[in-house]
PDB file of C-alpha atoms in Angstrom:
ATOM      1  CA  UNK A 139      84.369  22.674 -16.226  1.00  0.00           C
ATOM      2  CA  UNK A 140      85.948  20.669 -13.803  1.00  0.00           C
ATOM      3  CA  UNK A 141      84.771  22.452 -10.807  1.00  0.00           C
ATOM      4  CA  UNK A 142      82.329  20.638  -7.747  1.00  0.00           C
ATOM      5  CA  UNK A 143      78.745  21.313  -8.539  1.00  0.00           C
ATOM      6  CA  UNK A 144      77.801  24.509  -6.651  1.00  0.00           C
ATOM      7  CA  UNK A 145      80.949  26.179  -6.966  1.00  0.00           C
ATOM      8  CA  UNK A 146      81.610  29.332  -8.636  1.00  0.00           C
ATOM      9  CA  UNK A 147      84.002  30.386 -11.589  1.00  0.00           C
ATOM     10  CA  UNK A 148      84.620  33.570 -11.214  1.00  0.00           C
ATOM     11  CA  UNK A 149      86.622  35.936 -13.682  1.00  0.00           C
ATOM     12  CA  UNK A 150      86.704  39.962 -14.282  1.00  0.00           C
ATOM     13  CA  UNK A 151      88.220  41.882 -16.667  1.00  0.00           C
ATOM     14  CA  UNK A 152      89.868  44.937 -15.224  1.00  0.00           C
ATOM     15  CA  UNK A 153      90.655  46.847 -18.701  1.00  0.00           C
ATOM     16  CA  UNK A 154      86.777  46.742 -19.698  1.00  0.00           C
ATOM     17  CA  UNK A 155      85.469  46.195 -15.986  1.00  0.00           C
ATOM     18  CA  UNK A 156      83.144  43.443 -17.155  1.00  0.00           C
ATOM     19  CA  UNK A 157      83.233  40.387 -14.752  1.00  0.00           C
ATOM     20  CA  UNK A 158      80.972  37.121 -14.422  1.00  0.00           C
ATOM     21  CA  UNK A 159      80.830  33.486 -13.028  1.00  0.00           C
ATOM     22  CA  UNK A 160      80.259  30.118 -14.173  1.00  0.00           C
ATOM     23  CA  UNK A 161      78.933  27.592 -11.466  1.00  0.00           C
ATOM     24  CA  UNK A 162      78.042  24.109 -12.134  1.00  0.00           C
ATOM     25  CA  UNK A 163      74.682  22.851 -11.638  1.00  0.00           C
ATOM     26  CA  UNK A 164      74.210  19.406 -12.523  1.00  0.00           C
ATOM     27  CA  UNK A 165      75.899  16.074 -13.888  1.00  0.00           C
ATOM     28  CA  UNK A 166      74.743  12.931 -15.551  1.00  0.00           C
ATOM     29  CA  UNK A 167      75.110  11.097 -18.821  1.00  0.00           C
ATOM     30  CA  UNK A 168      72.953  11.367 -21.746  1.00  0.00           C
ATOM     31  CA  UNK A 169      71.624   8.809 -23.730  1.00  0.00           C
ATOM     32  CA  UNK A 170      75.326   7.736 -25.612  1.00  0.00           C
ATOM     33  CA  UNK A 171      76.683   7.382 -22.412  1.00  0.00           C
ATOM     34  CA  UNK A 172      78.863  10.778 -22.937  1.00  0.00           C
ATOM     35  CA  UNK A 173      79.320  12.563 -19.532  1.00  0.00           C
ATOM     36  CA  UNK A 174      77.131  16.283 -19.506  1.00  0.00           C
ATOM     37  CA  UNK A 175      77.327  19.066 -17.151  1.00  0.00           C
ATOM     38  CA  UNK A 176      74.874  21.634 -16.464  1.00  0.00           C
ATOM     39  CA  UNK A 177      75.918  25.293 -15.925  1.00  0.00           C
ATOM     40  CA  UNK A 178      74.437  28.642 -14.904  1.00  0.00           C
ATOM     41  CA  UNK A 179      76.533  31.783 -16.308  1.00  0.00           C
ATOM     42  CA  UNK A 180      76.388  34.902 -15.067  1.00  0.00           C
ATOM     43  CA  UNK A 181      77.743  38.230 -17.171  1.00  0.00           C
ATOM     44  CA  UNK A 182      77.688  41.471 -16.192  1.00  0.00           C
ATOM     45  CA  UNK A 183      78.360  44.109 -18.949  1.00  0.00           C
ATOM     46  CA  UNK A 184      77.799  47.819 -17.946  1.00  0.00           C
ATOM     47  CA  UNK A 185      76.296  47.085 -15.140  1.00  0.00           C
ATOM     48  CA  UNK A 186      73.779  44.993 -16.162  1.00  0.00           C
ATOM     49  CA  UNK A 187      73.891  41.422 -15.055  1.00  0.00           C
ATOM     50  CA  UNK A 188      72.547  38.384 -17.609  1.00  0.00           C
ATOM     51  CA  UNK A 189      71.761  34.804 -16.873  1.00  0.00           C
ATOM     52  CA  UNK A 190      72.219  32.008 -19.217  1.00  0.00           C
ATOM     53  CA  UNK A 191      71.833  28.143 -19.032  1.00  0.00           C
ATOM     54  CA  UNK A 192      74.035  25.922 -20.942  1.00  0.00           C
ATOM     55  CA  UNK A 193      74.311  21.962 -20.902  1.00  0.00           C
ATOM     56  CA  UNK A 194      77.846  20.897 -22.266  1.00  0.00           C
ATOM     57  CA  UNK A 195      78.868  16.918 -22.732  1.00  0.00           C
ATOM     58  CA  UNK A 196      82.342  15.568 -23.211  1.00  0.00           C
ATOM     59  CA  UNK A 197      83.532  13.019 -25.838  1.00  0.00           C
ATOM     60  CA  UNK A 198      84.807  10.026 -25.101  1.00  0.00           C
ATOM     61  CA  UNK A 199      88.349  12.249 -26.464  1.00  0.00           C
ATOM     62  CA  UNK A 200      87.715  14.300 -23.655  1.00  0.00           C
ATOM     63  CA  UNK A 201      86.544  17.606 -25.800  1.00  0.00           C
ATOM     64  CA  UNK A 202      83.169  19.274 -24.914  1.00  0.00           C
ATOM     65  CA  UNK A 203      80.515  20.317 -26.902  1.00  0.00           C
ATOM     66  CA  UNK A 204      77.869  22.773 -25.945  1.00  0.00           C
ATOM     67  CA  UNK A 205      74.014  20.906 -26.262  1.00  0.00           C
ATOM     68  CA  UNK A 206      71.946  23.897 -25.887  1.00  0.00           C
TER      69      UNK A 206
END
């Protein structure tokens, strides 16, 4: 999650052949104050690519939690 904004995760499975990317979108802060990252995910299972948007903050403890 620490990646710049824009660049892509990439990982691929070679036993299944399934592979995607992760690539940060956005930051900010949300109203607490708690620092949030955007993220568009790509999967692609059987050929067959699908998209997903996440927003994830961090805790002051430095965990993330997923907001939606």
């Amino acid at each position: 999650l620490n990646a710049p904004i824009g660049t892509d995760i990439t990982w691929h499975n070679p036993s299944t052949g399934h592979r995607g990317s992760l690539t940060p979108i956005r930051e900010g802060h949300d109203i607490n104050g708690y620092y949030c990252r955007e993220l568009s995910q790509t999967i692609i299972v059987s050929h067959q690519p699908e998209h997903s948007y996440h927003r994830l903050c961090q805790y002051k403890t430095g965990q993330w939690y997923l907001v939606d």
